[in-house]
Amino acid sequence: MKVLGIGDNVVDKYIHIKTMYPGGNALNFSAFAKKRGVEAAFLGTFGSDKEAKYVESVLNELQIDISRCRYYSGENGCARVTLEEGERIFLGSNEGGVTRDNLMKLTDEDKSYISKFSIIHTGLYSHTAHLLSDIKELGVPLSFDFSDDFDNKQIESYIPYTDFAFFSCSHISDADTHKFLHTHFKNKGQILIATRGSERAIAYDGTEFCYQDPKYVIAKDTMGAGDSFITAFLLNYLKSKDISLSMGEAASFAANSCLVEGSFGFGMAYE
């Protein structure tokens, strides 16, 4: 199995401790997959600042393939963060930096490279929506994270291209989440999953709903919990084709990720 995250890489700067950590939905997917022993690659855009060089060095240390990444002069993606009783609170960002300012275009070489992976993961903050149709044509299963910042227009535009779609739905009720998933299901074989914070996660495959209660821990840092859930679910589902089993594995992995500072560690002090 080989997996690929396409899109965002950022540094999450924890202002209360002056420490920054690597992150970003697409990058986290690749890092968590590597942590679970799977060959992983990341395709994204790096800036020219010290933050970019720091993230690149972490990916090299993890032996994640970044051979197809782009490099531009300017700010790497960066977010400002603090913690309140283990819950990460975003305070602002540069909205992707060079990733936003230099939208990726796929070359024939990129497409040949991408076609060799078992699954591709990207998301709403990855600035990759314009690539979804091209990626879908390659025949590789596509996962998309809509996070909690989605709107109906985005869902209707992007979800037809996805095989797996994830939503953060802690802001809506259990009953409304059922309705939401049923309404937005589009294609046979598609799986939609709503994570709901401290409430049960709900998956829908067009026929049945499946449920998973969270595994409770005293969280050190919830940053990356959703990405770790997504990663563990996808890796398990690709092997088992069992939604219930995969959701259980995902909940356990997500709980353990809440015991780590940053999305997956590798903190570095900054001035």
Coordinates of C-alpha atoms in Angstrom, one line a residue:
M1 CA 0.0 0.0 0.0
K2 CA 1.2 3.5 -0.9
V3 CA -0.7 6.6 0.0
L4 CA -0.5 10.3 -1.0
G5 CA -1.5 13.5 0.6
I6 CA -2.0 16.3 -1.8
G7 CA -2.4 20.0 -0.7
D8 CA -1.7 21.9 2.4
N9 CA 1.4 22.0 4.6
V10 CA 1.6 24.5 7.4
V11 CA 3.4 25.3 10.6
D12 CA 1.1 25.6 13.6
K13 CA 2.6 28.2 15.9
Y14 CA 1.6 27.8 19.5
I15 CA 1.9 31.4 20.7
H16 CA 1.6 30.6 24.4
I17 CA 4.8 28.4 24.4
K18 CA 6.5 29.9 21.4
T19 CA 6.8 26.5 19.7
M20 CA 5.8 25.5 16.2
Y21 CA 4.8 22.1 14.9
P22 CA 4.3 20.8 11.3
G23 CA 0.7 20.3 10.2
G24 CA -1.9 20.7 7.5
N25 CA -4.7 18.2 6.6
A26 CA -2.9 16.7 3.6
L27 CA 0.5 16.6 5.3
N28 CA -0.9 15.1 8.5
F29 CA -2.5 12.3 6.5
S30 CA 0.9 11.4 5.1
A31 CA 2.7 11.7 8.4
F32 CA 0.1 9.6 10.3
A33 CA 0.1 6.9 7.5
K34 CA 3.9 6.7 7.9
K35 CA 3.5 6.4 11.6
R36 CA 1.2 3.4 11.0
G37 CA 3.9 1.7 8.9
V38 CA 2.6 2.6 5.4
E39 CA 4.6 4.0 2.6
A40 CA 3.6 7.6 2.2
A41 CA 4.2 10.6 0.0
F42 CA 3.2 14.3 0.1
L43 CA 2.6 16.5 -2.9
G44 CA 2.3 20.2 -2.0
T45 CA 3.9 23.6 -2.1
F46 CA 6.7 25.0 0.1
G47 CA 7.6 28.6 0.7
S48 CA 11.1 30.1 1.0
D49 CA 11.1 30.9 4.7
K50 CA 12.5 29.1 7.7
E51 CA 9.1 27.6 8.5
A52 CA 9.1 25.9 5.1
K53 CA 12.6 24.5 5.6
Y54 CA 11.6 23.2 9.0
V55 CA 8.6 21.3 7.7
E56 CA 10.6 19.9 4.8
S57 CA 13.3 18.7 7.2
V58 CA 10.6 16.9 9.3
L59 CA 9.2 15.1 6.2
N60 CA 12.7 14.1 5.2
E61 CA 13.4 12.7 8.7
L62 CA 10.1 10.7 8.4
Q63 CA 11.2 9.4 5.0
I64 CA 8.1 10.7 3.3
D65 CA 8.5 11.2 -0.4
I66 CA 8.3 14.9 -1.4
S67 CA 10.0 14.5 -4.8
R68 CA 7.1 16.1 -6.7
C69 CA 6.6 19.1 -4.4
R70 CA 6.7 22.7 -5.6
Y71 CA 8.8 25.6 -4.2
Y72 CA 8.0 29.3 -4.4
S73 CA 9.4 32.5 -2.9
G74 CA 7.2 33.6 -0.1
E75 CA 5.5 32.6 3.2
N76 CA 4.9 28.9 3.9
G77 CA 1.4 28.1 5.2
C78 CA 1.2 29.2 8.9
A79 CA -1.4 29.3 11.6
R80 CA -1.4 30.8 15.1
V81 CA -2.8 28.5 17.8
T82 CA -3.3 28.3 21.5
L83 CA -4.6 25.6 23.8
E84 CA -7.5 25.7 26.4
E85 CA -7.6 22.6 28.6
G86 CA -6.1 20.5 25.7
E87 CA -8.5 21.8 23.1
R88 CA -6.7 23.6 20.2
I89 CA -8.0 27.0 19.4
F90 CA -7.1 28.7 16.1
L91 CA -6.3 32.4 16.3
G92 CA -5.7 33.2 12.6
S93 CA -3.6 32.2 9.6
N94 CA -2.1 33.3 6.3
E95 CA -4.6 31.0 4.6
G96 CA -2.0 28.7 3.1
G97 CA 0.6 31.3 2.0
V98 CA 2.3 30.2 -1.2
T99 CA 0.0 27.2 -1.5
R100 CA -3.0 29.6 -1.9
D101 CA -1.1 32.1 -4.1
N102 CA 0.3 29.5 -6.5
L103 CA -2.4 27.0 -7.3
M104 CA -1.0 23.7 -8.4
K105 CA -1.3 22.4 -11.9
L106 CA -0.7 18.7 -12.6
T107 CA 1.7 17.8 -15.4
D108 CA 1.7 14.5 -17.2
E109 CA 4.6 13.4 -15.0
D110 CA 2.6 14.3 -11.9
K111 CA -0.4 12.3 -13.2
S112 CA 1.8 9.2 -13.9
Y113 CA 3.2 9.5 -10.4
I114 CA -0.2 9.9 -8.7
S115 CA -1.7 7.0 -10.6
K116 CA 0.6 4.5 -8.7
F117 CA -0.9 5.2 -5.3
S118 CA -3.5 3.2 -3.4
I119 CA -5.4 6.2 -2.3
I120 CA -5.2 10.0 -2.4
H121 CA -6.3 12.4 0.4
T122 CA -6.9 16.1 0.1
G123 CA -9.3 18.6 1.6
L124 CA -11.0 21.9 1.8
Y125 CA -8.0 23.8 3.0
S126 CA -5.6 22.2 0.5
H127 CA -6.5 24.6 -2.4
T128 CA -6.9 21.5 -4.7
A129 CA -10.6 21.7 -5.6
H130 CA -9.6 22.6 -9.2
L131 CA -7.7 19.3 -9.5
L132 CA -10.5 16.9 -8.4
S133 CA -11.7 16.1 -11.9
D134 CA -8.2 15.4 -13.1
I135 CA -7.4 13.2 -10.1
K136 CA -10.7 11.3 -10.4
E137 CA -9.8 10.4 -14.0
L138 CA -6.7 8.6 -12.8
G139 CA -8.8 5.9 -11.2
V140 CA -7.2 6.1 -7.8
P141 CA -9.6 6.2 -4.8
L142 CA -10.0 9.8 -3.6
S143 CA -10.7 11.0 -0.1
F144 CA -11.7 14.6 0.8
D145 CA -11.9 16.3 4.1
F146 CA -14.6 19.0 4.2
S147 CA -13.7 19.9 7.8
D148 CA -16.2 22.1 9.6
D149 CA -16.0 25.1 7.3
F150 CA -18.0 23.7 4.3
D151 CA -21.0 25.2 2.6
N152 CA -23.6 23.4 0.5
K153 CA -22.2 24.8 -2.8
Q154 CA -18.8 23.4 -2.0
I155 CA -20.3 20.0 -1.1
E156 CA -22.3 19.8 -4.3
S157 CA -19.3 20.8 -6.4
Y158 CA -16.7 18.5 -4.9
I159 CA -18.4 15.4 -3.5
P160 CA -19.3 13.7 -6.8
Y161 CA -15.5 13.2 -7.3
T162 CA -14.9 11.6 -3.9
D163 CA -14.9 8.0 -2.8
F164 CA -14.6 9.0 0.8
A165 CA -15.9 12.2 2.3
F166 CA -15.3 13.4 5.8
F167 CA -17.1 16.2 7.7
S168 CA -16.7 17.7 11.2
C169 CA -20.3 17.9 12.4
S170 CA -20.0 18.6 16.2
H171 CA -22.1 21.8 15.5
I172 CA -25.2 19.8 14.5
S173 CA -27.4 17.3 16.2
D174 CA -27.3 13.5 15.8
A175 CA -30.6 13.6 13.9
D176 CA -29.5 16.4 11.6
T177 CA -26.2 14.6 11.0
H178 CA -28.2 11.6 9.7
K179 CA -30.2 13.8 7.4
F180 CA -27.1 15.6 6.3
L181 CA -25.2 12.4 5.2
H182 CA -28.3 11.0 3.5
T183 CA -28.8 14.2 1.6
H184 CA -25.3 14.5 0.3
F185 CA -24.7 10.9 -0.7
K186 CA -24.1 10.8 -4.4
N187 CA -22.4 7.7 -5.8
K188 CA -22.7 4.0 -5.2
G189 CA -19.6 2.7 -3.4
Q190 CA -19.1 6.1 -1.7
I191 CA -18.7 6.4 2.1
L192 CA -19.5 9.6 4.0
I193 CA -18.3 10.0 7.6
A194 CA -19.2 12.7 10.1
T195 CA -17.0 13.0 13.2
R196 CA -18.7 14.9 16.0
G197 CA -16.1 15.7 18.7
S198 CA -17.1 14.0 22.0
E199 CA -20.3 12.5 20.4
R200 CA -20.4 9.4 18.3
A201 CA -19.1 9.4 14.7
I202 CA -21.6 8.4 12.0
A203 CA -20.8 6.8 8.6
Y204 CA -23.2 6.2 5.7
D205 CA -22.6 4.0 2.6
G206 CA -25.9 4.8 0.9
T207 CA -27.7 1.9 2.5
E208 CA -26.8 1.7 6.2
F209 CA -25.5 3.9 9.0
C210 CA -22.7 2.8 11.2
Y211 CA -21.7 4.4 14.5
Q212 CA -18.6 4.7 16.7
D213 CA -18.3 6.3 20.1
P214 CA -15.1 8.2 20.7
K215 CA -12.4 6.7 23.0
Y216 CA -12.1 9.1 25.9
V217 CA -8.7 10.3 27.1
I218 CA -7.5 13.4 29.0
A219 CA -6.3 15.3 26.0
K220 CA -2.9 17.0 25.9
D221 CA -3.6 18.5 22.5
T222 CA -6.5 17.8 20.1
M223 CA -4.6 19.2 17.1
G224 CA -4.7 16.6 14.3
A225 CA -7.3 14.3 15.9
G226 CA -9.6 14.5 12.9
D227 CA -6.7 13.8 10.5
S228 CA -5.6 10.8 12.5
F229 CA -9.1 9.4 12.5
I230 CA -9.3 9.8 8.8
T231 CA -6.0 8.2 8.2
A232 CA -6.6 5.2 10.4
F233 CA -10.1 4.7 8.9
L234 CA -8.8 4.8 5.3
L235 CA -5.9 2.5 5.9
N236 CA -8.0 -0.1 7.7
Y237 CA -10.9 0.1 5.2
L238 CA -8.6 -0.4 2.2
K239 CA -7.5 -3.7 3.8
S240 CA -10.7 -4.9 5.5
K241 CA -13.6 -3.3 3.6
D242 CA -15.3 -3.3 7.0
I243 CA -16.7 0.1 8.0
S244 CA -17.4 -0.8 11.6
L245 CA -14.0 -2.3 12.2
S246 CA -12.3 0.6 10.5
M247 CA -14.2 3.2 12.6
G248 CA -13.1 1.5 15.8
E249 CA -9.5 1.5 14.8
A250 CA -9.9 5.2 13.8
A251 CA -11.3 6.2 17.2
S252 CA -8.5 4.5 19.0
F253 CA -5.8 6.1 16.9
A254 CA -7.4 9.5 17.2
A255 CA -7.6 9.2 21.0
N256 CA -3.9 8.3 21.1
S257 CA -3.0 11.3 18.9
C258 CA -4.6 13.6 21.5
L259 CA -1.8 12.6 23.9
V260 CA 0.8 14.1 21.6
E261 CA 1.7 17.8 21.3
G262 CA 1.0 19.3 17.9
S263 CA -0.5 17.1 15.2
F264 CA 2.3 14.5 15.5
G265 CA 5.0 16.1 17.5
F266 CA 8.3 17.5 16.2
G267 CA 8.0 20.8 18.0
M268 CA 10.6 23.6 17.5
A269 CA 11.0 26.8 19.4
Y270 CA 10.6 30.1 17.5
E271 CA 11.2 33.7 18.3

